[in-house]
Amino acid sequence: MIGVLLGRELGSYRRNTRFRWLFVLMVLLCGLASVDGWNRAKQAQQTRELAESHDRQNWVNQGANNPHGAAHFSRYAFRPTPPLAAVEPGVWDFAGAAVWMEAHHQNPATLRRAEDALARAPMATLSVAWITRSIGSLALLVLLFSAVAKEREQKTLRALAASGVSSRDFVLAKVGAAFVASVLLTVVAFAIALVPALVLSVPVDMLRLAIMFGSTLLALVAFAMAIIVLSARAKCSGTALVLGGVLWLALSVGVPSVGGQLATTLFPDLDEHGFRASIQKEAQSGFWSGPAKDKVVRELEQEILAKRGAKSLEEIGFNKKGVVLQAHDRHANAVFDRRFGELEALHRSQDRVVAWASLASPLLALQRVSAGCSGTDLYAQQRFIARAEGHRRQLIAQLNQDLMEHAGDKGMKYEAGRDLWESIPDFVTQPPPLQEVLNNYLVELGVLLAWAGLASWLAFQSASVAMRMEERA
Amino acid sequence: MLDLFKAEYARLFFRSPLRLIFVLGYMLLGTWSALDGLAWQRAVHDAQASRPAELLVDRAAWTKELEEVEAKKDVSPRKAQPMSLTLLAFLPPGQLSQLAHRGESMYPSTALLSGWKSEASLFRRYEIEGPTPLSMVGMDLSYLVVVLLPPWCCSCPPSMR
């Protein structure tokens, strides 16, 4: 019996003109977004490779130069673009793509892609993930709002009850058909998303993609079941459609917007001038014209002498200026750790507010999990910045070391050559491991499971109640 | 006429908790967005009022150097160079910008002008705004009216229309 009922449900889906149109629209939009996304990711990767290559050429071909002069000239760390950014761009467009690894300064990441846009669109970037979340859920709303309500209106529910169909079979058929529709939408969207990757032979991490697929399915199932609940409880199909529309609007647009707004209301962004001025004061003026210099230089000097077993820098031929420069970096790095640590913590707090807002929306939870799996979330951005800063410190220390050891009496007139520039490693970074990503999104994964489970249970209960009421009538 | 208006008003807003929640929710979001817009506008004004001294050349010291150069004193050729003068250009927020400020925090509202700096470094600034809220398409009044109001009205309970 259940097979017959399921077939009947799926047949009615097939005949639903509005759903067919929305499905076609979703397929078309997914196709466009997929081509655009992969093209954008490819362009970003090519631009990065080109910029990296130019940066390296400029660096190794700078000619004879003082190591400290070279440290001010320095190099850039460019953020890699993970392949799945084509499917879910996350916060990538709103976060800096390059870090200038300059001596004495920790520079924040710059060159946000969103700044190149002529005007901010009222909606998020067009991506396969966004279309699946928004248009996919809208298609499910159009498909399912009348699932139970229309049966009641047309008295077919009463006829089914009279013909001996059990409420269990009826509910399983309704819920099962909604599940099949969710699976269909998810499979189609991901298949479209993957076609350009296969054509372009881009290697894709299938495990990450599988988690994205599973999360999308959970979110769509949760939404579909919520619509079944409304359909079973509403007085008529018109009311079910309206309430479903409100739910869709709230979950796909309202909660993310309110979450973002709440994040900056509770944790406002820092004033850029104030932040820069405080770093200037503590890291630069505090050392060069403050009391910190002598103490830090003396400590570093003692450290070098103890390591080399010498009594004075002259004895080992170390240049004092190089020691002072390295001492400053040591002093400034402590300031950077503190100030940029505060900034990082602030951004994490803002992100946490949005994470808790996802309790109210499985679609927002899905967006966050997708961004994490794609490697385009805040965590990946902060990891890139931390790696770039680590590389900067290593690079500057290497240049200062060369100045200390080889400048001798020439001081700042000493010049190093290509051997030194080539000995400095290029910046390389990897996306966060999947285990770390999953640990970061436990709340969101829990939200998806809870919504899907709770909504399915409620759908089951509501449809059973509706059927029993008709049986009694 | 007035009685009819009152009756209609009461029917629309006070006889259904759902309708009331709709209207109150929208009003709450509107108030929050308006207050947020005002706070943003005030923050930009404050930031522009407190000129960053570390970026600007001390004009009095520069004038003194110029006087020394004109008096043909033996001073460094680097002193009192017009190229060294710096100016801070401001773009104050528009009169009604509090109504549509979404995403504006990403763009610079000041530019440091100096003969030594090229066009590329005019707007060099620390991009320290949180990426997560920036990517979440935050709200302002214009967003509420242009994007949320139409579907909100269409979605409100049918008897309200």
XYZ file of C-alpha atoms in Angstrom:
634
model
C 0.000 0.000 0.000
C 2.781 2.375 0.931
C 4.402 1.910 -2.476
C 1.149 2.866 -4.196
C 0.745 5.932 -2.026
C 4.369 6.980 -2.597
C 3.936 6.565 -6.342
C 0.772 8.656 -6.177
C 2.621 11.421 -4.323
C 5.567 11.436 -6.709
C 3.166 11.460 -9.647
C 1.477 14.562 -8.260
C 4.917 16.210 -7.921
C 5.620 15.442 -11.562
C 2.400 17.107 -12.602
C 3.035 20.216 -10.490
C 3.698 22.976 -13.053
C 4.935 25.539 -10.525
C 7.472 23.068 -9.146
C 8.596 22.149 -12.661
C 9.247 25.800 -13.486
C 11.094 26.418 -10.259
C 13.100 23.241 -10.782
C 14.078 24.376 -14.285
C 14.971 27.806 -12.905
C 17.114 26.210 -10.221
C 18.881 23.996 -12.741
C 19.578 26.971 -15.014
C 20.802 29.149 -12.163
C 22.910 26.312 -10.763
C 24.456 25.823 -14.199
C 25.284 29.525 -14.517
C 26.566 29.759 -10.953
C 28.625 26.621 -11.375
C 30.341 27.843 -14.544
C 30.848 31.295 -13.022
C 32.094 29.848 -9.715
C 34.661 27.510 -11.254
C 35.744 30.216 -13.656
C 36.171 32.654 -10.754
C 38.088 30.108 -8.685
C 40.310 29.305 -11.647
C 40.954 32.994 -12.327
C 41.745 33.603 -8.660
C 44.213 30.718 -8.659
C 45.846 31.904 -11.895
C 46.087 35.481 -10.611
C 47.635 34.200 -7.398
C 50.175 32.067 -9.241
C 51.078 34.982 -11.501
C 51.423 37.393 -8.585
C 53.499 34.844 -6.660
C 55.767 34.320 -9.624
C 56.256 38.099 -10.107
C 56.860 38.550 -6.406
C 59.517 35.845 -6.408
C 61.176 37.247 -9.539
C 61.263 40.739 -8.001
C 62.701 39.300 -4.821
C 65.509 37.172 -6.215
C 66.378 39.710 -8.922
C 66.559 42.729 -6.651
C 70.351 42.749 -7.006
C 72.853 43.644 -4.304
C 71.010 45.140 -1.373
C 71.301 45.599 2.347
C 69.327 42.805 4.100
C 67.377 45.350 6.099
C 66.518 47.310 2.953
C 65.346 44.022 1.473
C 63.308 43.341 4.616
C 61.404 46.595 4.060
C 60.930 45.730 0.381
C 60.060 42.163 1.419
C 57.520 39.803 -0.070
C 53.799 39.072 -0.176
C 51.931 36.028 1.080
C 49.051 35.268 -1.261
C 46.021 33.321 -0.065
C 45.372 30.116 -2.006
C 41.892 29.546 -3.418
C 40.542 26.106 -2.494
C 38.720 24.326 -5.367
C 35.410 24.125 -3.468
C 35.329 27.942 -3.204
C 33.662 27.645 -6.608
C 30.670 25.995 -4.941
C 30.584 27.944 -1.657
C 32.597 31.222 -1.531
C 31.894 31.690 2.216
C 33.579 34.821 3.595
C 36.334 34.696 0.949
C 35.180 37.792 -0.962
C 35.007 39.823 2.232
C 38.458 38.975 3.603
C 41.882 40.133 2.419
C 43.661 37.913 -0.108
C 47.268 39.012 0.458
C 49.585 39.948 3.321
C 52.635 42.167 2.913
C 55.344 40.570 5.064
C 57.243 43.759 5.837
C 59.945 44.309 8.477
C 58.773 45.880 11.773
C 55.086 45.642 10.794
C 52.435 42.990 10.903
C 50.140 44.132 8.116
C 46.545 42.923 8.022
C 45.384 41.019 4.952
C 44.359 43.319 2.093
C 42.681 43.244 -1.339
C 39.143 42.112 -0.567
C 37.374 41.007 -3.722
C 34.072 42.528 -2.573
C 35.606 46.009 -2.814
C 35.905 45.595 -6.573
C 32.147 45.193 -6.913
C 30.405 48.292 -8.254
C 27.635 48.035 -5.695
C 26.705 45.533 -3.064
C 23.969 43.204 -4.173
C 21.052 42.816 -1.789
C 21.651 39.062 -1.764
C 24.727 36.932 -1.279
C 27.121 35.984 -4.076
C 25.465 33.770 -6.666
C 26.831 30.303 -5.978
C 25.580 26.755 -6.345
C 25.412 26.410 -2.562
C 23.316 29.583 -2.212
C 20.953 28.583 -5.023
C 20.464 25.117 -3.550
C 19.720 26.612 -0.128
C 17.439 29.396 -1.299
C 15.825 28.361 -4.579
C 15.887 24.668 -3.632
C 14.005 25.328 -0.403
C 11.593 27.618 -2.274
C 10.915 24.833 -4.768
C 10.195 22.469 -1.864
C 7.781 25.022 -0.416
C 5.903 25.270 -3.722
C 5.827 21.502 -3.971
C 4.782 20.611 -0.459
C 2.587 23.376 0.949
C -0.540 21.590 -0.245
C 0.640 18.072 0.613
C -1.886 17.516 3.423
C -3.994 20.687 3.332
C -5.215 20.150 -0.220
C -6.114 16.521 0.467
C -8.290 17.777 3.297
C -9.823 20.561 1.190
C -10.667 18.215 -1.684
C -11.934 15.568 0.765
C -9.510 12.998 -0.675
C -8.085 12.549 2.811
C -11.504 11.398 4.019
C -11.808 9.087 1.024
C -8.390 7.602 1.771
C -9.378 7.065 5.396
C -12.647 5.461 4.325
C -10.859 3.116 1.931
C -8.842 1.682 4.805
C -5.497 3.412 4.259
C -3.775 3.457 7.624
C -2.556 6.765 8.968
C 0.949 5.250 9.240
C 1.089 4.437 5.510
C -0.334 7.835 4.596
C 2.226 9.695 6.709
C 5.128 7.550 5.535
C 4.154 8.221 1.924
C 3.932 11.986 2.493
C 7.212 12.185 4.442
C 8.938 9.724 2.112
C 7.933 11.678 -0.991
C 9.177 14.917 0.570
C 12.461 13.160 1.339
C 12.748 11.905 -2.245
C 12.140 15.465 -3.539
C 14.883 16.805 -1.240
C 17.313 14.109 -2.400
C 16.480 14.855 -6.041
C 17.163 18.581 -5.640
C 20.423 17.985 -3.770
C 21.699 15.391 -6.254
C 20.885 17.600 -9.252
C 22.537 20.681 -7.702
C 25.723 18.826 -6.763
C 25.908 17.054 -10.118
C 25.710 20.436 -11.869
C 28.307 21.843 -9.488
C 30.745 19.069 -10.323
C 30.489 19.070 -14.125
C 32.864 22.040 -14.719
C 35.337 20.524 -12.239
C 35.392 17.308 -14.252
C 35.747 19.227 -17.534
C 38.561 21.392 -16.130
C 40.137 18.376 -14.357
C 40.220 20.192 -11.033
C 40.987 17.831 -8.142
C 38.136 17.971 -5.614
C 38.243 16.570 -2.098
C 35.370 14.084 -2.318
C 35.090 13.621 1.444
C 34.508 17.335 1.976
C 32.047 17.340 -0.898
C 30.240 14.360 0.630
C 29.881 16.218 3.946
C 28.549 19.263 2.076
C 26.107 16.992 0.267
C 24.951 15.362 3.497
C 24.519 18.727 5.232
C 22.544 20.106 2.279
C 20.296 17.063 2.324
C 19.708 17.415 6.073
C 18.834 21.120 5.733
C 16.460 20.539 2.824
C 14.812 17.584 4.598
C 14.361 19.764 7.706
C 12.761 22.499 5.625
C 10.573 20.059 3.663
C 9.308 18.453 6.869
C 8.584 21.858 8.395
C 6.414 22.622 5.357
C 4.583 19.293 5.801
C 3.909 20.294 9.421
C 2.447 23.629 8.308
C 0.426 21.929 5.600
C -1.029 19.467 8.092
C -1.853 22.090 10.698
C -3.067 24.984 8.527
C -6.785 25.443 7.979
C -6.415 25.599 4.200
C -3.694 25.300 1.568
C -3.638 29.110 1.092
C -2.731 29.624 4.733
C -0.130 26.842 4.490
C 1.463 28.609 1.510
C 1.531 31.932 3.318
C 2.977 30.471 6.503
C 5.473 28.496 4.458
C 6.477 31.731 2.693
C 7.029 33.411 6.031
C 9.125 30.470 7.187
C 11.206 30.501 3.996
C 11.761 34.245 4.224
C 12.730 34.024 7.877
C 15.099 31.069 7.496
C 16.812 32.026 4.249
C 16.937 35.837 4.505
C 15.794 37.040 7.930
C 17.906 34.970 10.316
C 21.217 35.414 8.386
C 20.655 39.184 8.125
C 19.676 39.546 11.763
C 22.575 37.286 12.814
C 25.099 39.429 10.925
C 23.616 42.616 12.318
C 23.535 41.232 15.846
C 27.198 40.221 15.554
C 28.316 43.824 14.893
C 25.882 45.254 17.446
C 27.228 43.009 20.209
C 30.842 43.089 19.026
C 31.413 46.315 17.038
C 34.351 46.494 14.639
C 37.439 48.331 15.860
C 38.206 51.856 14.696
C 40.876 51.440 12.041
C 42.791 54.639 12.893
C 42.717 53.893 16.618
C 43.922 50.340 16.060
C 46.779 51.465 13.824
C 47.742 54.315 16.141
C 47.886 52.046 19.191
C 50.158 49.605 17.377
C 52.350 52.475 16.176
C 52.631 53.774 19.708
C 53.376 50.476 21.402
C 55.395 48.658 18.755
C 57.297 51.519 17.107
C 57.482 54.657 19.292
C 57.548 52.487 22.442
C 60.812 50.970 21.274
C 62.626 53.592 19.197
C 61.944 56.548 21.467
C 60.756 54.798 24.604
C 62.366 52.973 27.510
C 61.967 49.426 26.145
C 64.846 49.475 23.688
C 67.848 49.149 26.010
C 66.371 46.269 27.981
C 65.320 44.215 24.949
C 68.602 44.816 23.110
C 70.595 43.840 26.211
C 68.597 40.634 26.637
C 69.098 39.623 23.010
C 72.790 40.461 23.231
C 73.188 38.279 26.333
C 71.330 35.474 24.584
C 73.618 35.621 21.536
C 76.759 35.806 23.652
C 75.659 32.879 25.831
C 74.864 30.826 22.742
C 78.216 31.609 21.120
C 80.230 31.463 24.359
C 81.653 34.948 23.777
C 82.058 38.040 25.935
C 81.278 40.726 23.397
C 79.649 41.123 19.988
C 82.927 42.440 18.588
C 84.603 39.173 19.574
C 82.308 37.198 17.245
C 82.131 39.950 14.629
C 78.438 40.617 15.089
C 77.000 43.878 13.842
C 75.265 45.778 16.641
C 72.702 47.412 14.310
C 71.495 43.981 13.232
C 71.045 43.022 16.881
C 69.018 46.197 17.522
C 66.795 45.517 14.516
C 66.142 41.936 15.610
C 65.505 43.166 19.176
C 62.911 45.570 17.809
C 61.176 42.790 15.929
C 61.095 40.744 19.094
C 59.573 43.683 20.995
C 57.100 44.498 18.202
C 56.050 40.866 17.748
C 54.832 40.753 21.349
C 52.701 43.846 20.639
C 51.379 42.321 17.404
C 50.511 39.094 19.211
C 48.480 41.056 21.729
C 46.771 43.562 19.419
C 46.116 41.269 16.470
C 45.143 38.567 18.980
C 42.424 40.918 20.245
C 41.297 41.578 16.684
C 41.204 37.859 15.924
C 39.222 37.197 19.109
C 36.758 39.943 18.133
C 36.210 38.386 14.713
C 35.752 34.981 16.342
C 33.170 36.450 18.747
C 31.247 37.927 15.800
C 31.417 34.559 14.079
C 30.156 32.808 17.220
C 27.088 35.072 17.332
C 26.225 33.981 13.793
C 26.899 30.361 14.793
C 24.336 30.619 17.610
C 21.917 32.414 15.277
C 22.022 29.261 13.143
C 20.045 27.530 15.903
C 17.069 29.367 14.428
C 17.772 28.396 10.818
C 19.013 25.121 9.337
C 19.757 27.025 6.121
C 22.213 29.296 7.974
C 23.751 26.257 9.700
C 24.152 24.676 6.269
C 25.823 27.817 4.905
C 28.382 27.727 7.713
C 29.158 24.014 7.386
C 29.501 24.396 3.594
C 31.907 27.316 4.002
C 33.962 25.301 6.505
C 34.165 22.272 4.198
C 35.048 24.521 1.232
C 37.881 26.104 3.222
C 36.410 29.578 2.763
C 35.325 30.325 6.334
C 36.746 32.648 8.970
C 38.823 29.841 10.460
C 40.617 29.241 7.140
C 41.192 32.995 6.746
C 42.646 33.371 10.250
C 44.814 30.319 9.704
C 46.203 31.874 6.507
C 46.945 35.140 8.328
C 48.664 33.304 11.209
C 50.783 31.289 8.768
C 51.730 34.426 6.849
C 52.774 36.172 10.055
C 54.841 33.155 11.116
C 56.555 33.205 7.732
C 57.184 36.966 8.002
C 58.931 36.542 11.333
C 61.074 33.732 9.996
C 61.965 35.757 6.881
C 62.884 38.905 8.819
C 64.858 36.932 11.421
C 66.861 35.279 8.626
C 67.664 38.670 7.066
C 68.578 40.185 10.452
C 70.775 37.178 11.194
C 72.653 37.737 7.938
C 73.076 41.415 8.791
C 74.349 40.581 12.277
C 76.811 37.975 11.090
C 78.123 39.522 7.885
C 77.719 43.307 8.014
C 80.737 43.800 10.268
C 82.004 47.372 10.179
C 80.117 48.192 6.985
C 76.863 48.366 8.906
C 73.976 49.479 6.742
C 76.334 49.828 3.759
C 76.761 46.045 3.705
C 75.092 44.390 0.722
C 73.969 40.799 0.329
C 73.283 39.085 -2.991
C 71.132 36.597 -4.786
C 72.323 33.647 -2.664
C 70.638 35.116 0.383
C 67.417 36.006 -1.457
C 67.196 32.494 -2.903
C 67.839 30.861 0.463
C 64.618 32.333 1.823
C 61.750 29.860 1.369
C 58.539 30.807 -0.438
C 55.315 31.072 1.542
C 53.349 27.846 1.400
C 50.156 27.026 3.257
C 47.597 24.243 3.272
C 43.842 24.397 3.965
C 42.782 23.374 7.477
C 42.480 19.597 7.951
C 38.938 18.241 7.806
C 39.023 17.090 11.422
C 39.676 20.676 12.604
C 36.894 21.964 10.360
C 34.396 19.475 11.752
C 35.395 20.327 15.336
C 34.619 23.969 14.565
C 31.155 23.205 13.268
C 29.819 20.798 15.869
C 27.080 23.276 16.846
C 25.932 23.697 13.253
C 26.043 19.960 12.515
C 24.036 19.397 15.690
C 21.556 22.072 14.579
C 21.089 20.358 11.209
C 20.537 16.954 12.799
C 18.185 18.374 15.435
C 16.124 20.328 12.896
C 15.878 17.371 10.525
C 14.966 14.972 13.353
C 12.523 17.284 15.097
C 10.840 18.469 11.900
C 10.473 14.855 10.664
C 8.946 13.782 13.973
C 6.574 16.767 13.958
C 5.651 16.080 10.329
C 4.879 12.488 11.225
C 2.786 13.523 14.231
C 0.930 16.332 12.452
C 0.052 14.248 9.407
C -1.087 11.386 11.678
C -3.337 13.745 13.614
C -4.784 15.120 10.371
C -5.491 11.609 9.086
C -7.029 10.458 12.384
C -9.315 13.486 12.453
C -10.559 12.607 8.987
C -11.027 8.980 10.036
C -13.192 10.120 12.959
C -15.157 12.467 10.688
C -15.453 57.762 8.728
C -13.167 57.921 11.734
C -15.028 55.048 13.373
C -14.590 52.983 10.251
C -10.905 53.765 10.242
C -10.591 52.813 13.923
C -12.503 49.594 13.402
C -10.369 48.671 10.411
C -7.220 49.537 12.333
C -8.288 47.389 15.292
C -9.229 44.517 12.968
C -5.906 44.670 11.207
C -3.588 44.921 14.149
C -5.176 43.922 17.432
C -7.512 40.963 16.852
C -4.921 38.419 15.812
C -1.743 37.744 17.786
C -0.039 36.575 14.593
C -0.682 39.857 12.797
C 0.471 41.785 15.823
C 3.684 39.761 15.966
C 4.248 40.500 12.271
C 3.828 44.229 12.661
C 5.770 44.438 15.924
C 8.580 42.312 14.500
C 8.917 44.560 11.485
C 8.809 47.698 13.639
C 11.462 46.243 15.923
C 13.751 45.453 13.003
C 13.135 48.937 11.572
C 13.990 50.653 14.853
C 17.093 48.540 15.323
C 18.261 49.272 11.760
C 17.632 53.001 12.172
C 19.537 53.132 15.474
C 22.353 51.099 13.971
C 22.519 53.521 11.031
C 22.719 56.492 13.378
C 25.460 54.803 15.411
C 27.435 54.099 12.235
C 27.059 57.707 11.035
C 28.192 59.038 14.419
C 31.190 56.686 14.447
C 32.326 57.932 11.021
C 31.933 61.561 12.120
C 33.929 60.869 15.296
C 36.666 59.052 13.412
C 36.966 61.923 10.949
C 36.976 64.516 13.732
C 39.947 62.881 15.477
C 42.641 63.450 12.880
C 45.405 60.859 13.092
C 48.389 63.020 14.067
C 50.916 60.301 13.246
C 49.935 60.463 9.573
C 50.032 64.217 9.135
C 53.030 66.502 8.780
C 53.259 69.132 11.502
C 52.290 72.246 9.506
C 53.863 74.705 12.002
C 57.208 72.879 11.916
C 57.100 72.776 8.118
C 56.401 76.549 7.934
C 59.294 77.202 10.283
C 61.586 75.170 8.049
C 60.330 77.166 5.051
C 61.163 80.411 6.784
C 64.682 79.112 7.449
C 65.075 78.168 3.784
C 63.848 81.600 2.661
C 66.198 83.274 5.088
C 68.932 81.335 3.218
C 70.071 79.582 6.374
C 72.202 76.496 5.958
C 69.497 73.839 6.118
C 69.126 70.397 4.588
C 67.630 70.360 1.067
C 65.097 67.870 2.425
C 63.564 70.524 4.649
C 60.337 72.348 3.724
C 59.733 70.327 0.584
C 56.214 70.851 -0.809
C 56.194 67.137 -1.569
C 56.377 66.379 2.143
C 53.143 68.159 2.971
C 50.278 65.827 3.782
C 46.567 66.467 3.627
C 43.738 64.328 4.832
C 40.745 64.299 2.468
C 37.389 63.379 3.966
C 34.213 61.989 2.546
C 31.646 62.754 5.226
C 28.623 60.465 5.364
C 25.653 61.748 3.357
C 22.728 63.468 5.040
C 20.532 60.382 4.869
C 23.260 57.754 4.835
C 21.989 56.274 8.099
C 19.109 54.888 6.066
C 21.372 52.961 3.687
C 24.762 52.273 5.241
C 24.912 48.503 4.688
C 28.443 47.435 3.778
C 29.757 51.016 3.862
C 32.195 50.187 6.649
C 34.230 48.308 4.062
C 35.036 51.430 2.064
C 37.453 54.182 3.113
C 36.066 57.585 4.037
C 39.461 59.319 4.212
C 42.458 59.551 1.906
C 45.938 60.688 2.843
C 47.266 63.010 0.126
C 51.004 63.370 -0.210
C 53.343 64.169 -3.051
C 55.363 61.067 -2.229
C 52.422 58.735 -2.482
C 51.009 57.375 -5.698
C 47.331 56.977 -6.474
C 47.614 53.310 -5.519
C 48.434 54.113 -1.905
C 45.871 56.895 -1.440
C 43.439 54.636 0.385
C 45.920 52.350 2.051
C 44.215 51.299 5.219
C 43.890 48.436 7.630
C 41.049 46.215 6.432
C 40.049 45.043 9.873
C 36.270 44.735 9.647
C 34.980 41.278 10.567
C 34.521 39.167 7.404
C 31.624 37.160 8.851
C 29.185 40.065 9.437
C 30.292 41.649 6.134
C 29.342 38.491 4.266
C 25.978 38.163 6.022
C 24.237 40.992 4.099
C 23.418 43.060 7.194
C 20.345 45.216 7.466
C 19.580 48.890 7.123
C 16.292 50.673 6.574
C 16.578 50.657 2.788
C 17.178 46.889 2.845
C 14.152 46.407 5.075
C 11.948 48.428 2.733
C 13.313 47.323 -0.638
C 14.125 43.668 0.014
C 12.145 42.486 3.025
C 8.932 44.521 2.907
C 7.495 43.207 -0.409
C 7.763 39.493 0.428
C 6.822 40.307 4.032
C 3.574 41.940 2.852
C 2.846 39.082 0.470
C 3.486 36.574 3.214
C 1.438 38.188 5.941
C -1.680 36.216 6.920
C -4.235 36.343 4.081
C -7.014 37.956 6.103
C -4.755 40.939 6.674
C -4.788 41.786 2.968
